[in-house]
């Protein structure tokens, strides 16, 4: 009987894990009151969050166990970019290198290596502390989104811009969102996902 119960529990966890969606993010997504954590608590979303302060896309490489959730998840969310702008500001990269890494990473995520069915890119936010190099990286992400979604009509890709819901005016330190606004971000992301990849929320 115990073996049967354990086997059943393992199947449940496996089913939940296979439906988890993946988030790669920086400090905006990593705090105790960040939007992924709120989605877990408010909506019961099953998320694998690979989030860390100061992380930049141009310096990030996926680990060998990148997809402990099963290798063919329904959705991956790229929420990196602001720090890439900071890297540009100290001559560690360029907006063009960021764009190249974004294209390559999304291509790996979608079919080639990891097999995510759908991908969401969060456009690096414009904030009160943004400089021209942050704006240049933001432009590269928006350009890539426009080309992929409009010009090439790639239905598996979607882009989210938190500035559409007022990110700029709701930061606690000029960069990170206030705790209250993080709830708005979570609600917005939930609605975006339910419309684009509802299977990731089942």
Protein backbone atom coordinates (compact mmCIF):
# COMPACT_ATOMS: atom_id res chain seq x y z
CA UNK A 1 0.00 0.00 0.00
CA UNK A 2 2.81 2.43 0.91
CA UNK A 3 4.55 1.73 -2.39
CA UNK A 4 1.32 2.43 -4.26
CA UNK A 5 0.82 5.72 -2.42
CA UNK A 6 4.42 6.78 -3.07
CA UNK A 7 4.09 5.90 -6.72
CA UNK A 8 0.89 7.91 -6.94
CA UNK A 9 2.52 10.91 -5.28
CA UNK A 10 5.44 10.69 -7.69
CA UNK A 11 3.05 10.68 -10.64
CA UNK A 12 1.27 13.76 -9.31
CA UNK A 13 4.55 15.62 -8.84
CA UNK A 14 5.71 14.55 -12.26
CA UNK A 15 2.50 15.80 -13.84
CA UNK A 16 2.78 19.12 -12.03
CA UNK A 17 6.44 19.50 -12.93
CA UNK A 18 5.87 18.75 -16.60
CA UNK A 19 3.33 21.58 -16.70
CA UNK A 20 5.48 24.08 -14.84
CA UNK A 21 6.57 27.13 -16.74
CA UNK A 22 10.11 28.42 -16.55
CA UNK A 23 11.23 31.96 -15.67
CA UNK A 24 14.76 33.25 -16.19
CA UNK A 25 15.12 36.58 -14.43
CA UNK A 26 17.13 39.06 -12.42
CA UNK A 27 16.39 40.98 -9.20
CA UNK A 28 13.11 42.32 -10.58
CA UNK A 29 11.86 38.72 -10.48
CA UNK A 30 13.82 37.53 -7.44
CA UNK A 31 12.53 39.35 -4.39
CA UNK A 32 10.20 37.88 -1.78
CA UNK A 33 7.36 39.93 -3.24
CA UNK A 34 8.28 39.54 -6.91
CA UNK A 35 5.68 38.72 -9.54
CA UNK A 36 6.63 34.99 -9.84
CA UNK A 37 6.25 34.51 -6.10
CA UNK A 38 2.94 36.34 -6.11
CA UNK A 39 1.74 34.18 -8.99
CA UNK A 40 2.57 31.12 -6.92
CA UNK A 41 0.71 32.42 -3.90
CA UNK A 42 -2.24 34.18 -5.52
CA UNK A 43 -2.92 31.90 -8.48
CA UNK A 44 -1.32 28.61 -7.52
CA UNK A 45 0.96 28.78 -10.55
CA UNK A 46 3.58 26.04 -10.78
CA UNK A 47 6.78 27.88 -11.71
CA UNK A 48 10.43 26.96 -11.99
CA UNK A 49 12.17 30.27 -11.36
CA UNK A 50 15.86 30.66 -12.17
CA UNK A 51 16.18 34.19 -10.80
CA UNK A 52 19.17 36.02 -9.38
CA UNK A 53 20.10 39.63 -8.70
CA UNK A 54 22.51 41.29 -11.14
CA UNK A 55 22.07 38.54 -13.75
CA UNK A 56 22.50 39.61 -17.37
CA UNK A 57 21.63 37.63 -20.48
CA UNK A 58 25.00 38.17 -22.15
CA UNK A 59 26.83 36.54 -19.23
CA UNK A 60 24.39 33.67 -18.65
CA UNK A 61 24.73 30.07 -19.77
CA UNK A 62 22.13 27.40 -19.01
CA UNK A 63 23.27 24.68 -16.66
CA UNK A 64 23.24 21.01 -17.60
CA UNK A 65 20.12 20.38 -15.54
CA UNK A 66 18.44 23.48 -16.97
CA UNK A 67 15.17 21.64 -17.39
CA UNK A 68 14.52 19.56 -14.34
CA UNK A 69 10.87 19.96 -15.29
CA UNK A 70 11.04 17.50 -18.19
CA UNK A 71 12.62 19.06 -21.23
CA UNK A 72 9.45 19.90 -23.12
CA UNK A 73 7.66 22.47 -21.00
CA UNK A 74 4.72 24.50 -22.22
CA UNK A 75 6.29 27.93 -21.64
CA UNK A 76 9.54 29.75 -20.90
CA UNK A 77 9.75 33.41 -19.92
CA UNK A 78 12.86 35.49 -20.61
CA UNK A 79 12.87 38.32 -18.06
CA UNK A 80 16.44 39.51 -18.47
CA UNK A 81 17.75 42.67 -20.05
CA UNK A 82 18.05 45.68 -17.76
CA UNK A 83 21.43 44.53 -16.44
CA UNK A 84 22.60 44.04 -20.01
CA UNK A 85 22.11 47.77 -20.43
CA UNK A 86 24.29 48.34 -17.37
CA UNK A 87 26.95 46.08 -18.92
CA UNK A 88 26.86 48.24 -22.04
CA UNK A 89 27.45 51.28 -19.84
CA UNK A 90 30.79 49.87 -18.61
CA UNK A 91 31.89 48.53 -22.02
CA UNK A 92 31.36 44.84 -21.19
CA UNK A 93 28.98 44.29 -24.09
CA UNK A 94 26.98 46.10 -26.75
CA UNK A 95 23.27 46.31 -27.58
CA UNK A 96 24.01 44.26 -30.70
CA UNK A 97 25.63 41.49 -28.63
CA UNK A 98 22.59 41.46 -26.37
CA UNK A 99 20.34 41.12 -29.42
CA UNK A 100 22.45 38.25 -30.74
CA UNK A 101 22.33 36.42 -27.40
CA UNK A 102 18.56 36.99 -27.19
CA UNK A 103 18.02 35.46 -30.64
CA UNK A 104 20.26 32.50 -29.90
CA UNK A 105 18.75 31.77 -26.48
CA UNK A 106 15.15 31.96 -27.69
CA UNK A 107 16.01 29.68 -30.63
CA UNK A 108 17.53 27.13 -28.23
CA UNK A 109 14.56 27.35 -25.93
CA UNK A 110 11.92 26.91 -28.56
CA UNK A 111 12.79 23.78 -30.50
CA UNK A 112 16.45 23.03 -30.97
CA UNK A 113 17.64 22.00 -27.50
CA UNK A 114 15.03 22.49 -24.82
CA UNK A 115 11.77 22.15 -26.68
CA UNK A 116 9.58 24.73 -25.00
CA UNK A 117 6.31 25.01 -26.88
CA UNK A 118 6.06 28.77 -26.37
CA UNK A 119 8.28 31.62 -25.24
CA UNK A 120 7.50 35.02 -23.71
CA UNK A 121 10.06 37.82 -23.76
CA UNK A 122 9.71 40.52 -21.13
CA UNK A 123 11.04 43.71 -22.70
CA UNK A 124 13.63 45.36 -20.40
CA UNK A 125 11.74 48.11 -18.57
CA UNK A 126 12.31 51.81 -18.92
CA UNK A 127 12.81 53.20 -15.41
CA UNK A 128 13.73 56.52 -13.76
CA UNK A 129 17.37 55.37 -13.57
CA UNK A 130 17.57 54.15 -17.17
CA UNK A 131 20.34 55.64 -19.31
CA UNK A 132 20.74 55.69 -23.08
CA UNK A 133 22.42 52.27 -23.07
CA UNK A 134 19.43 50.77 -21.24
CA UNK A 135 17.18 52.34 -23.87
CA UNK A 136 19.36 50.85 -26.63
CA UNK A 137 18.99 47.34 -25.17
CA UNK A 138 15.26 47.90 -24.74
CA UNK A 139 15.07 48.94 -28.39
CA UNK A 140 16.82 45.73 -29.48
CA UNK A 141 14.31 43.60 -27.57
CA UNK A 142 11.35 45.51 -29.00
CA UNK A 143 12.78 45.26 -32.51
CA UNK A 144 13.26 41.51 -32.18
CA UNK A 145 9.70 41.14 -30.89
CA UNK A 146 8.30 43.18 -33.77
CA UNK A 147 10.23 41.20 -36.37
CA UNK A 148 9.31 37.82 -34.91
CA UNK A 149 5.67 38.51 -34.10
CA UNK A 150 4.63 40.85 -36.90
CA UNK A 151 7.03 40.41 -39.82
CA UNK A 152 7.68 36.66 -39.46
CA UNK A 153 4.35 35.86 -37.76
CA UNK A 154 5.85 33.48 -35.21
CA UNK A 155 2.82 32.42 -33.20
CA UNK A 156 4.87 30.61 -30.55
CA UNK A 157 6.46 33.87 -29.38
CA UNK A 158 4.86 36.63 -27.33
CA UNK A 159 6.28 39.78 -25.74
CA UNK A 160 5.27 41.66 -22.61
CA UNK A 161 6.23 45.23 -21.74
CA UNK A 162 5.63 46.21 -18.12
CA UNK A 163 5.83 49.86 -19.10
CA UNK A 164 2.41 49.33 -20.71
CA UNK A 165 0.93 49.07 -17.21
CA UNK A 166 2.92 51.86 -15.57
CA UNK A 167 6.22 50.33 -14.45
CA UNK A 168 8.12 53.62 -14.79
CA UNK A 169 5.93 55.36 -12.23
CA UNK A 170 5.81 52.51 -9.71
CA UNK A 171 9.37 51.81 -8.60
CA UNK A 172 10.65 51.81 -5.03
CA UNK A 173 14.20 52.89 -5.86
CA UNK A 174 14.05 54.02 -9.47
CA UNK A 175 14.51 50.47 -10.74
CA UNK A 176 12.69 47.78 -8.75
CA UNK A 177 8.88 47.71 -8.54
CA UNK A 178 7.07 48.58 -5.37
CA UNK A 179 5.53 45.68 -3.49
CA UNK A 180 2.07 46.93 -4.38
CA UNK A 181 2.89 47.19 -8.08
CA UNK A 182 4.34 43.67 -8.06
CA UNK A 183 0.77 42.46 -7.56
CA UNK A 184 -0.25 44.38 -10.67
CA UNK A 185 2.65 42.78 -12.55
CA UNK A 186 1.59 39.31 -11.42
CA UNK A 187 -2.02 39.92 -12.48
CA UNK A 188 -0.85 41.27 -15.82
CA UNK A 189 1.46 38.31 -16.43
CA UNK A 190 -1.29 35.89 -15.45
CA UNK A 191 -3.63 37.45 -18.00
CA UNK A 192 -0.93 37.47 -20.68
CA UNK A 193 -0.18 33.79 -20.07
CA UNK A 194 -3.81 32.71 -19.91
CA UNK A 195 -4.36 34.32 -23.32
CA UNK A 196 -1.13 33.09 -24.91
CA UNK A 197 -0.29 29.78 -23.24
CA UNK A 198 -3.16 28.67 -20.98
CA UNK A 199 -1.73 25.16 -20.85
CA UNK A 200 1.10 26.55 -18.67
CA UNK A 201 -1.39 27.46 -15.95
CA UNK A 202 -3.29 24.19 -15.72
